[in-house]
Amino acid sequence: MTRSHPTFHTERLQHLHYACRCALPLAALVSGAWIPFFVLIQNWHLVAIESTLFAFLTLSWQIGRHWNMSLGMLLAQMACLLFIFYFSIYFDVPSEEVPRVSHLYLLIIALAGYGNFQRDRSQLQLAIIFLSLAGFAVFSSTSLRFDFALPLPDSVRSITAWIHVSFLAALLCVGVILLQEGMTVDSKLRRELRSAIPRQQFELFFQPQVNRDGRLIGAEALIRWKHPKRGYIQPGHFIPTAERAGLMADLGNWVIENAVKTLADWTTHQSTRDLVMAVNISADHFLKHDFVSRLIDTLNAHQVSPSRLKLELTESVFVTEVDELIGKMKVLQHHGISIALDDFGTGYSSLSYLRRLPLQQLKIDRSFVRAIAEGSRGASLVTRISQMGQDLGLEMLAEGIENDEQFQFMLSCGCQSFQGYYFGRPVALETFEERIRGLINQADH
Ligand code: C2E
Ligand code: MG
Ligand code: MG
């Protein structure tokens, strides 16, 4: 059984989450602190808009705290962005003596936006960053003045300019330190990942795949990182960083080498001789020019029949030129290696793509299997997906089967193969082999 540990990846996210958690109340506090000042100089127009901003920031803070941090951050940034544009145009009008300074806050908004984008990538967040930087560039390089403006007197602006600039310099330092800290966590993980392959810290776990009678027909190889201090780490916690660091091809080659060695070993035992092993291949790895030749060489070196290997690709491989992709898949098919499309339904594959790709299997993502329990809409969606796969002449495997109800339902949809905790969790090689032998012994008695 694997133990899940907080990892660098989650640590980095926690770190950014914490930074966002601090940024929201800080922004509300700063905005609130200006209200008494504007009351003092009796500028009721500014009191009104600063109070509105304060209310918005407090609301965003509460949304971020209790509901959704990204949404809270987005709302806060939008409110600040509007306020800064408004304030810079109407009140902070540059004169010969005192320059405009309020637009400098746009840099802080862009920096906060970048931090939030690292946690949760959205188009809206990108747009806010872009608008902040564009606004900063315009206000910095021109001394925009409009007739309708209501400029604050220079005597007031000269004092506030000092306050703004000192405060902004401090904020920029804090922001840069926070982002730097986040990057340090990420680069520590990259360093450790790079040395993990030569140090033999990876291990393959195996999860059974069964047919309609519940009989074992194969296994999916799933990578685990056996970290010397943190124990077993699940792939979801280190694969995103390995992808960013360009390590997926090295990691994938290690997986293939070890999977094929295990297959060679299985060939010598009657209980495992016919099992097909499914191996996950990342897009980066699959698209390497020598992927096919290396794979065939490895199979030949260990004298393993290509028909015992199944490659699981996700829709992320569709980034490449489709004809090139089809060509590569056909070569693999020609050698007898089958290909499955993993996590089917979660990506963007269009029907025309699916029709053209030489696939053997579609793996229905477990989120759809889970949706069966959610009522008739979930169930009819799963039925349609299975039907569509069958219409395309593909074998259907249902992932994430956790109970008999799901198994029966997917059977009724016509799926041929199944995988999930109901049949067995991913386990270390030794445990997997012991279980198979146990099953054979049970059958003999
Ligand atoms: P995947 O290929 O879709 O693998 C199935 C994942 O679902 C596995 O998570 C497995 O433990 C989990 N799972 C299986 N049955 C059930 C179930 O009944 N209920 C639930 N809740 N989960 C179930 P795991 O091992 O954490 O792997 C996660 C993902 O990491 C894999 O998703 C795959 O995309 C990737 N991955 C794993 N090993 C490798 C590898 O060697 N190379 C590459 N490129 N990716 C890998
Ligand atoms: Mg898979
Ligand atoms: Mg999957």
CSV table of C-alpha atoms and ligand atoms in Angstrom, one decimal:
chain,number,residue,atom,x,y,z
A,1,MET,CA,0.0,0.0,0.0
A,2,THR,CA,1.4,3.4,-0.9
A,3,ARG,CA,1.6,6.2,1.6
A,4,SER,CA,0.8,9.7,0.3
A,5,HIS,CA,3.1,12.4,1.5
A,6,PRO,CA,3.0,16.2,1.1
A,7,THR,CA,5.5,16.8,-1.6
A,8,PHE,CA,7.4,19.7,-3.1
A,9,HIS,CA,4.7,20.1,-5.7
A,10,THR,CA,2.0,20.5,-3.1
A,11,GLU,CA,4.4,22.4,-0.9
A,12,ARG,CA,4.8,24.9,-3.7
A,13,LEU,CA,1.1,25.3,-4.2
A,14,GLN,CA,0.6,25.6,-0.4
A,15,HIS,CA,3.2,28.3,-0.4
A,16,LEU,CA,1.5,30.3,-3.2
A,17,HIS,CA,-1.9,29.7,-1.5
A,18,TYR,CA,-0.5,31.2,1.7
A,19,ALA,CA,0.9,34.2,-0.2
A,20,CYS,CA,-2.5,34.8,-1.7
A,21,ARG,CA,-4.2,34.4,1.7
A,22,CYS,CA,-2.0,37.2,3.0
A,23,ALA,CA,-2.3,39.4,0.0
A,24,LEU,CA,-6.1,39.7,0.2
A,25,PRO,CA,-6.5,41.1,3.7
A,26,LEU,CA,-3.4,43.3,3.2
A,27,ALA,CA,-4.9,44.9,0.1
A,28,ALA,CA,-8.2,45.5,2.1
A,29,LEU,CA,-6.2,47.0,5.0
A,30,VAL,CA,-4.2,49.4,2.8
A,31,SER,CA,-7.3,50.5,1.0
A,32,GLY,CA,-9.2,51.0,4.3
A,33,ALA,CA,-6.3,53.0,5.7
A,34,TRP,CA,-6.7,55.7,3.0
A,35,ILE,CA,-10.3,56.4,3.9
A,36,PRO,CA,-9.6,58.6,7.0
A,37,PHE,CA,-7.0,60.5,5.0
A,38,PHE,CA,-9.5,61.4,2.3
A,39,VAL,CA,-12.0,62.3,5.0
A,40,LEU,CA,-9.4,64.6,6.5
A,41,ILE,CA,-8.8,66.4,3.2
A,42,GLN,CA,-12.6,66.4,2.7
A,43,ASN,CA,-12.6,64.8,-0.7
A,44,TRP,CA,-15.9,63.1,-0.5
A,45,HIS,CA,-15.7,61.7,-4.1
A,46,LEU,CA,-12.5,59.8,-3.1
A,47,VAL,CA,-14.0,58.7,0.2
A,48,ALA,CA,-16.9,57.1,-1.7
A,49,ILE,CA,-14.8,55.2,-4.3
A,50,GLU,CA,-12.1,54.2,-1.8
A,51,SER,CA,-14.9,52.9,0.5
A,52,THR,CA,-16.3,50.9,-2.4
A,53,LEU,CA,-12.9,49.5,-3.2
A,54,PHE,CA,-12.5,48.6,0.5
A,55,ALA,CA,-15.9,46.8,0.5
A,56,PHE,CA,-15.0,44.9,-2.7
A,57,LEU,CA,-11.6,43.8,-1.3
A,58,THR,CA,-13.1,42.7,2.0
A,59,LEU,CA,-15.7,40.7,0.0
A,60,SER,CA,-13.0,39.1,-2.2
A,61,TRP,CA,-11.0,38.3,0.9
A,62,GLN,CA,-14.0,36.4,2.4
A,63,ILE,CA,-14.7,34.6,-0.9
A,64,GLY,CA,-11.0,33.6,-1.1
A,65,ARG,CA,-11.0,32.4,2.6
A,66,HIS,CA,-14.2,30.5,2.7
A,67,TRP,CA,-14.9,29.5,-0.9
A,68,ASN,CA,-12.5,29.8,-3.8
A,69,MET,CA,-9.1,31.5,-3.4
A,70,SER,CA,-8.6,32.0,-7.2
A,71,LEU,CA,-11.9,33.7,-7.6
A,72,GLY,CA,-11.2,35.9,-4.6
A,73,MET,CA,-7.8,36.9,-6.1
A,74,LEU,CA,-9.4,37.6,-9.5
A,75,LEU,CA,-12.1,39.8,-8.0
A,76,ALA,CA,-9.6,41.7,-5.9
A,77,GLN,CA,-7.3,42.3,-8.9
A,78,MET,CA,-10.2,43.5,-11.1
A,79,ALA,CA,-11.4,45.9,-8.4
A,80,CYS,CA,-7.8,47.2,-7.9
A,81,LEU,CA,-7.2,47.5,-11.6
A,82,LEU,CA,-10.4,49.6,-12.1
A,83,PHE,CA,-9.6,51.7,-9.1
A,84,ILE,CA,-6.0,52.4,-10.2
A,85,PHE,CA,-7.0,53.4,-13.7
A,86,TYR,CA,-9.8,55.6,-12.4
A,87,PHE,CA,-7.5,57.2,-9.7
A,88,SER,CA,-4.6,57.7,-12.1
A,89,ILE,CA,-6.8,59.4,-14.7
A,90,TYR,CA,-9.0,61.5,-12.4
A,91,PHE,CA,-7.0,62.4,-9.4
A,92,ASP,CA,-3.3,61.6,-9.8
A,93,VAL,CA,-2.7,64.0,-12.7
A,94,PRO,CA,1.0,64.7,-13.1
A,95,SER,CA,2.3,68.3,-12.9
A,96,GLU,CA,5.7,69.8,-13.5
A,97,GLU,CA,6.6,69.4,-9.8
A,98,VAL,CA,5.0,66.1,-8.8
A,99,PRO,CA,4.9,63.1,-11.1
A,100,ARG,CA,2.1,60.5,-11.3
A,101,VAL,CA,2.9,57.5,-9.0
A,102,SER,CA,-0.4,55.6,-8.4
A,103,HIS,CA,0.1,53.6,-11.7
A,104,LEU,CA,3.1,51.9,-10.0
A,105,TYR,CA,0.5,49.7,-8.2
A,106,LEU,CA,-0.2,48.1,-11.5
A,107,LEU,CA,3.1,46.3,-11.2
A,108,ILE,CA,2.0,44.8,-7.9
A,109,ILE,CA,-1.3,43.7,-9.5
A,110,ALA,CA,0.6,42.0,-12.3
A,111,LEU,CA,2.9,40.3,-9.8
A,112,ALA,CA,0.0,39.1,-7.6
A,113,GLY,CA,-1.7,37.9,-10.8
A,114,TYR,CA,1.4,35.9,-11.8
A,115,GLY,CA,1.4,34.2,-8.3
A,116,ASN,CA,-2.3,33.3,-8.7
A,117,PHE,CA,-1.7,32.1,-12.3
A,118,GLN,CA,0.9,29.6,-11.0
A,119,ARG,CA,-1.8,28.1,-8.8
A,120,ASP,CA,-4.7,28.2,-11.2
A,121,ARG,CA,-4.2,29.0,-14.9
A,122,SER,CA,-7.0,30.9,-16.4
A,123,GLN,CA,-7.5,33.2,-19.5
A,124,LEU,CA,-9.0,35.9,-17.3
A,125,GLN,CA,-5.9,35.9,-15.1
A,126,LEU,CA,-3.7,36.3,-18.1
A,127,ALA,CA,-5.9,39.2,-19.4
A,128,ILE,CA,-5.6,41.0,-16.0
A,129,ILE,CA,-1.8,40.6,-16.0
A,130,PHE,CA,-1.7,42.0,-19.6
A,131,LEU,CA,-4.0,44.9,-18.8
A,132,SER,CA,-1.9,45.8,-15.7
A,133,LEU,CA,1.3,45.8,-17.7
A,134,ALA,CA,-0.2,47.7,-20.6
A,135,GLY,CA,-1.6,50.3,-18.3
A,136,PHE,CA,1.7,50.6,-16.5
A,137,ALA,CA,3.5,51.2,-19.8
A,138,VAL,CA,1.0,53.8,-21.0
A,139,PHE,CA,1.0,55.8,-17.7
A,140,SER,CA,4.8,55.6,-17.4
A,141,SER,CA,5.6,56.8,-20.8
A,142,THR,CA,3.0,59.6,-21.2
A,143,SER,CA,1.7,62.4,-18.9
A,144,LEU,CA,-1.9,61.7,-19.8
A,145,ARG,CA,-4.2,64.6,-18.7
A,146,PHE,CA,-7.9,65.0,-19.4
A,147,ASP,CA,-10.1,68.0,-19.1
A,148,PHE,CA,-12.6,66.2,-17.0
A,149,ALA,CA,-10.0,65.2,-14.4
A,150,LEU,CA,-10.3,66.4,-10.8
A,151,PRO,CA,-6.6,66.6,-9.8
A,152,LEU,CA,-5.6,66.5,-6.2
A,153,PRO,CA,-3.5,69.6,-5.2
A,154,ASP,CA,0.3,69.1,-5.6
A,155,SER,CA,0.7,69.8,-1.8
A,156,VAL,CA,-1.3,66.6,-1.1
A,157,ARG,CA,0.2,64.6,-4.0
A,158,SER,CA,3.7,65.4,-3.0
A,159,ILE,CA,3.2,63.8,0.5
A,160,THR,CA,1.2,60.8,-0.8
A,161,ALA,CA,3.8,60.2,-3.6
A,162,TRP,CA,6.4,59.5,-0.9
A,163,ILE,CA,4.1,57.2,1.0
A,164,HIS,CA,3.1,55.3,-2.2
A,165,VAL,CA,6.6,54.9,-3.5
A,166,SER,CA,8.1,53.7,-0.2
A,167,PHE,CA,5.2,51.3,0.3
A,168,LEU,CA,5.4,50.0,-3.2
A,169,ALA,CA,9.1,49.3,-3.0
A,170,ALA,CA,8.5,47.3,0.2
A,171,LEU,CA,5.7,45.4,-1.5
A,172,LEU,CA,7.8,44.6,-4.5
A,173,CYS,CA,10.5,43.2,-2.3
A,174,VAL,CA,8.1,41.0,-0.4
A,175,GLY,CA,6.5,39.8,-3.7
A,176,VAL,CA,9.8,38.9,-5.3
A,177,ILE,CA,10.9,37.1,-2.2
A,178,LEU,CA,7.7,35.1,-2.1
A,179,LEU,CA,8.0,34.1,-5.8
A,180,GLN,CA,11.6,33.3,-5.3
A,181,GLU,CA,10.7,31.0,-2.4
A,182,GLY,CA,8.2,29.2,-4.6
A,183,MET,CA,10.8,28.7,-7.4
A,184,THR,CA,13.3,27.4,-4.9
A,185,VAL,CA,10.8,24.7,-3.8
A,186,ASP,CA,10.3,23.8,-7.5
A,187,SER,CA,14.0,23.7,-8.4
A,188,LYS,CA,14.8,21.6,-5.3
A,189,LEU,CA,12.2,19.0,-6.6
A,190,ARG,CA,13.8,19.2,-10.1
A,191,ARG,CA,17.3,18.5,-8.7
A,192,GLU,CA,16.0,15.6,-6.6
A,193,LEU,CA,14.1,14.2,-9.6
A,194,ARG,CA,17.2,14.4,-11.9
A,195,SER,CA,19.2,12.3,-9.5
A,196,ALA,CA,16.4,9.9,-8.6
A,197,ILE,CA,16.8,7.8,-11.8
A,198,PRO,CA,20.6,7.0,-11.3
A,199,ARG,CA,19.9,6.4,-7.6
A,200,GLN,CA,17.2,3.8,-8.5
A,201,GLN,CA,14.5,5.6,-6.5
A,202,PHE,CA,11.7,4.8,-8.9
A,203,GLU,CA,9.5,1.7,-8.7
A,204,LEU,CA,6.7,0.3,-10.8
A,205,PHE,CA,3.4,-0.7,-9.2
A,206,PHE,CA,0.9,-2.9,-11.0
A,207,GLN,CA,-2.9,-2.7,-11.1
A,208,PRO,CA,-4.9,-5.6,-12.5
A,209,GLN,CA,-7.0,-5.3,-15.6
A,210,VAL,CA,-9.8,-7.9,-16.0
A,211,ASN,CA,-12.2,-9.1,-18.7
A,212,ARG,CA,-16.0,-9.4,-18.5
A,213,ASP,CA,-15.8,-12.6,-16.4
A,214,GLY,CA,-13.5,-10.8,-13.9
A,215,ARG,CA,-10.6,-12.9,-15.0
A,216,LEU,CA,-7.1,-11.2,-14.9
A,217,ILE,CA,-5.9,-10.3,-18.4
A,218,GLY,CA,-3.2,-7.8,-17.8
A,219,ALA,CA,-1.9,-5.0,-15.6
A,220,GLU,CA,-1.2,-1.3,-15.8
A,221,ALA,CA,2.3,-0.3,-14.7
A,222,LEU,CA,2.1,2.9,-12.6
A,223,ILE,CA,5.3,4.7,-11.5
A,224,ARG,CA,6.0,5.5,-7.8
A,225,TRP,CA,8.9,7.5,-6.5
A,226,LYS,CA,10.4,5.9,-3.4
A,227,HIS,CA,11.8,9.0,-1.8
A,228,PRO,CA,14.5,8.3,0.9
A,229,LYS,CA,12.8,10.8,3.3
A,230,ARG,CA,9.2,11.1,2.2
A,231,GLY,CA,8.4,7.5,1.4
A,232,TYR,CA,6.3,6.6,-1.7
A,233,ILE,CA,5.2,9.6,-3.7
A,234,GLN,CA,2.3,9.3,-6.2
A,235,PRO,CA,2.9,10.4,-9.8
A,236,GLY,CA,0.5,13.2,-9.6
A,237,HIS,CA,2.9,15.0,-7.2
A,238,PHE,CA,6.0,14.8,-9.3
A,239,ILE,CA,5.1,14.3,-13.0
A,240,PRO,CA,4.0,17.9,-13.6
A,241,THR,CA,7.4,19.1,-12.4
A,242,ALA,CA,9.2,16.4,-14.4
A,243,GLU,CA,7.3,17.6,-17.5
A,244,ARG,CA,8.3,21.2,-16.9
A,245,ALA,CA,11.9,20.1,-16.3
A,246,GLY,CA,11.9,18.1,-19.6
A,247,LEU,CA,12.6,14.8,-17.7
A,248,MET,CA,9.7,12.8,-19.0
A,249,ALA,CA,11.6,11.1,-21.8
A,250,ASP,CA,14.3,9.9,-19.3
A,251,LEU,CA,11.7,8.8,-16.9
A,252,GLY,CA,9.7,7.1,-19.7
A,253,ASN,CA,12.7,5.2,-20.9
A,254,TRP,CA,13.3,3.9,-17.4
A,255,VAL,CA,9.6,2.8,-17.2
A,256,ILE,CA,9.8,1.0,-20.5
A,257,GLU,CA,13.1,-0.8,-19.7
A,258,ASN,CA,11.7,-2.0,-16.3
A,259,ALA,CA,8.3,-2.9,-17.7
A,260,VAL,CA,9.8,-5.0,-20.5
A,261,LYS,CA,12.2,-6.7,-18.0
A,262,THR,CA,9.2,-7.6,-15.9
A,263,LEU,CA,7.3,-8.9,-19.0
A,264,ALA,CA,10.4,-11.0,-19.9
A,265,ASP,CA,10.3,-12.5,-16.4
A,266,TRP,CA,6.5,-13.1,-16.6
A,267,THR,CA,7.1,-15.1,-19.8
A,268,THR,CA,8.8,-17.8,-17.8
A,269,HIS,CA,5.8,-18.4,-15.5
A,270,GLN,CA,2.7,-20.0,-16.6
A,271,SER,CA,0.4,-17.8,-14.4
A,272,THR,CA,1.7,-14.6,-16.0
A,273,ARG,CA,2.7,-15.7,-19.5
A,274,ASP,CA,-0.3,-14.3,-21.2
A,275,LEU,CA,-0.7,-11.0,-19.3
A,276,VAL,CA,-0.6,-7.8,-21.3
A,277,MET,CA,1.2,-4.9,-19.7
A,278,ALA,CA,-0.1,-1.3,-20.2
A,279,VAL,CA,2.5,1.4,-19.9
A,280,ASN,CA,1.7,5.2,-19.7
A,281,ILE,CA,3.6,7.3,-22.2
A,282,SER,CA,3.8,11.0,-21.9
A,283,ALA,CA,3.5,13.2,-25.0
A,284,ASP,CA,7.0,14.6,-24.7
A,285,HIS,CA,8.4,11.0,-24.7
A,286,PHE,CA,6.2,9.7,-27.5
A,287,LEU,CA,7.1,12.6,-29.8
A,288,LYS,CA,10.9,11.9,-29.5
A,289,HIS,CA,12.3,10.9,-32.9
A,290,ASP,CA,13.9,7.7,-31.6
A,291,PHE,CA,10.9,6.6,-29.5
A,292,VAL,CA,9.9,3.7,-31.7
A,293,SER,CA,13.4,2.4,-32.5
A,294,ARG,CA,14.4,2.5,-28.8
A,295,LEU,CA,11.2,0.7,-27.8
A,296,ILE,CA,11.7,-2.1,-30.4
A,297,ASP,CA,15.3,-2.5,-29.4
A,298,THR,CA,14.3,-2.9,-25.8
A,299,LEU,CA,11.7,-5.5,-26.7
A,300,ASN,CA,14.2,-7.4,-28.9
A,301,ALA,CA,16.9,-7.2,-26.2
A,302,HIS,CA,14.7,-8.9,-23.7
A,303,GLN,CA,13.0,-11.2,-26.3
A,304,VAL,CA,9.5,-10.0,-25.4
A,305,SER,CA,6.7,-10.2,-27.9
A,306,PRO,CA,5.4,-6.7,-28.8
A,307,SER,CA,1.9,-8.0,-28.5
A,308,ARG,CA,2.4,-8.2,-24.7
A,309,LEU,CA,2.8,-4.4,-24.5
A,310,LYS,CA,0.1,-1.8,-24.7
A,311,LEU,CA,0.9,1.9,-24.8
A,312,GLU,CA,-1.4,4.3,-23.0
A,313,LEU,CA,-1.4,7.8,-24.6
A,314,THR,CA,-3.4,10.7,-23.5
A,315,GLU,CA,-5.0,13.4,-25.7
A,316,SER,CA,-2.0,15.6,-25.0
A,317,VAL,CA,-0.2,13.9,-27.9
A,318,PHE,CA,-2.6,15.6,-30.2
A,319,VAL,CA,-0.5,18.8,-30.0
A,320,THR,CA,1.6,17.4,-32.9
A,321,GLU,CA,0.9,17.3,-36.6
A,322,VAL,CA,-1.8,14.6,-36.9
A,323,ASP,CA,-0.2,12.9,-40.0
A,324,GLU,CA,3.1,12.5,-38.1
A,325,LEU,CA,1.3,11.1,-35.1
A,326,ILE,CA,-0.7,8.6,-37.2
A,327,GLY,CA,2.5,7.5,-39.0
A,328,LYS,CA,4.2,6.7,-35.8
A,329,MET,CA,1.2,4.9,-34.4
A,330,LYS,CA,1.0,2.8,-37.6
A,331,VAL,CA,4.6,1.8,-37.3
A,332,LEU,CA,4.0,0.6,-33.7
A,333,GLN,CA,0.8,-1.2,-34.8
A,334,HIS,CA,2.8,-2.9,-37.6
A,335,HIS,CA,5.2,-4.2,-35.0
A,336,GLY,CA,2.2,-5.6,-33.0
A,337,ILE,CA,2.2,-3.1,-30.2
A,338,SER,CA,-1.3,-1.9,-29.3
A,339,ILE,CA,-2.3,1.6,-28.3
A,340,ALA,CA,-5.0,2.8,-25.9
A,341,LEU,CA,-6.3,6.3,-25.4
A,342,ASP,CA,-6.2,7.0,-21.7
A,343,ASP,CA,-8.6,9.2,-19.7
A,344,PHE,CA,-10.9,9.3,-22.6
A,345,GLY,CA,-13.5,12.1,-22.5
A,346,THR,CA,-11.4,14.5,-20.4
A,347,GLY,CA,-9.5,16.0,-23.3
A,348,TYR,CA,-10.4,17.5,-26.6
A,349,SER,CA,-10.4,14.6,-29.0
A,350,SER,CA,-12.9,15.2,-31.8
A,351,LEU,CA,-14.6,12.3,-33.5
A,352,SER,CA,-12.8,12.9,-36.8
A,353,TYR,CA,-9.5,12.5,-34.9
A,354,LEU,CA,-10.6,9.3,-33.3
A,355,ARG,CA,-11.8,7.8,-36.5
A,356,ARG,CA,-8.4,8.4,-38.1
A,357,LEU,CA,-6.1,7.2,-35.3
A,358,PRO,CA,-5.0,3.6,-35.3
A,359,LEU,CA,-6.2,2.9,-31.7
A,360,GLN,CA,-7.2,-0.5,-30.2
A,361,GLN,CA,-8.7,0.7,-27.0
A,362,LEU,CA,-10.4,3.6,-25.3
A,363,LYS,CA,-10.1,3.9,-21.5
A,364,ILE,CA,-13.2,5.6,-20.2
A,365,ASP,CA,-12.0,8.0,-17.5
A,366,ARG,CA,-13.0,7.2,-14.0
A,367,SER,CA,-14.8,10.6,-13.6
A,368,PHE,CA,-17.5,9.2,-16.0
A,369,VAL,CA,-17.8,5.9,-14.1
A,370,ARG,CA,-18.2,7.9,-10.9
A,371,ALA,CA,-21.0,9.9,-12.5
A,372,ILE,CA,-23.2,6.8,-12.9
A,373,ALA,CA,-24.2,7.2,-9.2
A,374,GLU,CA,-25.2,10.9,-9.9
A,375,GLY,CA,-28.4,10.0,-11.6
A,376,SER,CA,-29.8,9.4,-15.1
A,377,ARG,CA,-27.8,12.1,-16.8
A,378,GLY,CA,-24.5,10.6,-15.6
A,379,ALA,CA,-25.6,7.1,-16.6
A,380,SER,CA,-26.8,8.1,-20.1
A,381,LEU,CA,-23.5,10.0,-20.7
A,382,VAL,CA,-21.5,6.9,-19.9
A,383,THR,CA,-23.8,4.8,-22.1
A,384,ARG,CA,-23.3,7.1,-25.0
A,385,ILE,CA,-19.5,7.3,-24.6
A,386,SER,CA,-19.3,3.5,-24.6
A,387,GLN,CA,-21.6,3.3,-27.6
A,388,MET,CA,-19.6,5.8,-29.5
A,389,GLY,CA,-16.3,3.8,-28.9
A,390,GLN,CA,-18.0,0.6,-30.0
A,391,ASP,CA,-19.3,2.3,-33.1
A,392,LEU,CA,-15.8,3.3,-33.9
A,393,GLY,CA,-14.8,-0.4,-33.6
A,394,LEU,CA,-12.7,0.2,-30.5
A,395,GLU,CA,-12.3,-2.0,-27.4
A,396,MET,CA,-13.6,-0.2,-24.3
A,397,LEU,CA,-12.0,-0.4,-20.9
A,398,ALA,CA,-13.8,1.2,-17.9
A,399,GLU,CA,-11.4,2.8,-15.4
A,400,GLY,CA,-12.0,3.5,-11.7
A,401,ILE,CA,-14.5,0.7,-11.0
A,402,GLU,CA,-14.9,0.8,-7.3
A,403,ASN,CA,-18.0,-1.3,-6.6
A,404,ASP,CA,-20.2,-4.0,-8.1
A,405,GLU,CA,-22.9,-1.5,-9.2
A,406,GLN,CA,-20.4,0.3,-11.4
A,407,PHE,CA,-19.1,-3.0,-12.7
A,408,GLN,CA,-22.6,-4.3,-13.6
A,409,PHE,CA,-23.5,-1.0,-15.3
A,410,MET,CA,-20.3,-0.9,-17.4
A,411,LEU,CA,-20.9,-4.5,-18.3
A,412,SER,CA,-24.4,-3.6,-19.5
A,413,CYS,CA,-22.8,-0.8,-21.6
A,414,GLY,CA,-20.8,-3.4,-23.5
A,415,CYS,CA,-17.3,-2.7,-22.1
A,416,GLN,CA,-14.8,-5.5,-22.6
A,417,SER,CA,-12.2,-4.7,-19.9
A,418,PHE,CA,-12.2,-3.2,-16.5
A,419,GLN,CA,-9.8,-1.7,-14.0
A,420,GLY,CA,-10.3,-0.2,-10.5
A,421,TYR,CA,-10.0,-0.7,-6.8
A,422,TYR,CA,-12.9,-3.2,-7.0
A,423,PHE,CA,-10.5,-5.7,-8.7
A,424,GLY,CA,-7.3,-4.5,-7.0
A,425,ARG,CA,-5.3,-1.4,-6.1
A,426,PRO,CA,-1.9,-0.7,-7.6
A,427,VAL,CA,0.6,-2.7,-5.6
A,428,ALA,CA,4.4,-3.4,-5.7
A,429,LEU,CA,5.6,-6.1,-8.1
A,430,GLU,CA,6.1,-8.7,-5.4
A,431,THR,CA,2.7,-8.3,-4.0
A,432,PHE,CA,1.1,-8.4,-7.4
A,433,GLU,CA,2.9,-11.7,-8.3
A,434,GLU,CA,2.0,-13.2,-4.9
A,435,ARG,CA,-1.7,-12.4,-5.4
A,436,ILE,CA,-1.7,-14.0,-8.9
A,437,ARG,CA,-0.1,-17.2,-7.5
A,438,GLY,CA,-2.6,-17.1,-4.6
A,439,LEU,CA,-5.4,-17.0,-7.2
A,440,ILE,CA,-4.0,-19.9,-9.1
A,441,ASN,CA,-3.6,-21.9,-5.9
A,442,GLN,CA,-7.2,-21.2,-5.0
A,443,ALA,CA,-8.3,-22.4,-8.4
A,444,ASP,CA,-6.3,-25.6,-8.1
A,445,HIS,CA,-7.9,-26.6,-4.7
B,1,C2E,P1,-3.9,6.8,-15.3
B,1,C2E,O1,-3.0,6.3,-16.3
B,1,C2E,O2,-5.3,7.2,-15.7
B,1,C2E,O3,-3.8,5.7,-14.1
B,1,C2E,C1,-4.9,5.4,-13.3
B,1,C2E,C2,-4.9,6.1,-12.0
B,1,C2E,O4,-6.1,5.9,-11.4
B,1,C2E,C3,-3.8,5.5,-11.1
B,1,C2E,O5,-3.4,6.6,-10.2
B,1,C2E,C4,-4.6,4.6,-10.2
B,1,C2E,O6,-4.1,4.3,-9.0
B,1,C2E,C5,-5.9,5.3,-10.1
B,1,C2E,N1,-7.0,4.3,-9.9
B,1,C2E,C6,-7.2,3.1,-10.4
B,1,C2E,N2,-8.3,2.6,-10.0
B,1,C2E,C7,-9.0,3.5,-9.3
B,1,C2E,C8,-10.2,3.5,-8.6
B,1,C2E,O7,-11.0,2.5,-8.6
B,1,C2E,N3,-10.6,4.6,-7.9
B,1,C2E,C9,-9.7,5.7,-7.9
B,1,C2E,N4,-10.1,6.8,-7.2
B,1,C2E,N5,-8.5,5.7,-8.5
B,1,C2E,C10,-8.2,4.6,-9.2
B,1,C2E,P2,-1.8,6.9,-10.1
B,1,C2E,O8,-1.1,5.6,-9.9
B,1,C2E,O9,-1.8,7.9,-9.0
B,1,C2E,O10,-1.5,7.5,-11.5
B,1,C2E,C11,-2.0,8.8,-11.8
B,1,C2E,C12,-1.6,9.1,-13.2
B,1,C2E,O11,-0.1,9.4,-13.3
B,1,C2E,C13,-1.9,8.0,-14.2
B,1,C2E,O12,-3.2,8.1,-14.6
B,1,C2E,C14,-0.9,8.4,-15.4
B,1,C2E,O13,-1.5,9.4,-16.1
B,1,C2E,C15,0.3,9.0,-14.6
B,1,C2E,N6,1.3,8.0,-14.6
B,1,C2E,C16,1.5,6.9,-13.7
B,1,C2E,N7,2.5,6.2,-14.0
B,1,C2E,C17,3.1,6.8,-15.1
B,1,C2E,C18,4.2,6.5,-15.9
B,1,C2E,O14,5.0,5.5,-15.7
B,1,C2E,N8,4.5,7.3,-17.0
B,1,C2E,C19,3.7,8.4,-17.3
B,1,C2E,N9,3.9,9.2,-18.3
B,1,C2E,N10,2.6,8.7,-16.5
B,1,C2E,C20,2.3,7.9,-15.5
B,2,MG,MG,-3.0,5.0,-17.7
B,3,MG,MG,-6.6,6.9,-16.9
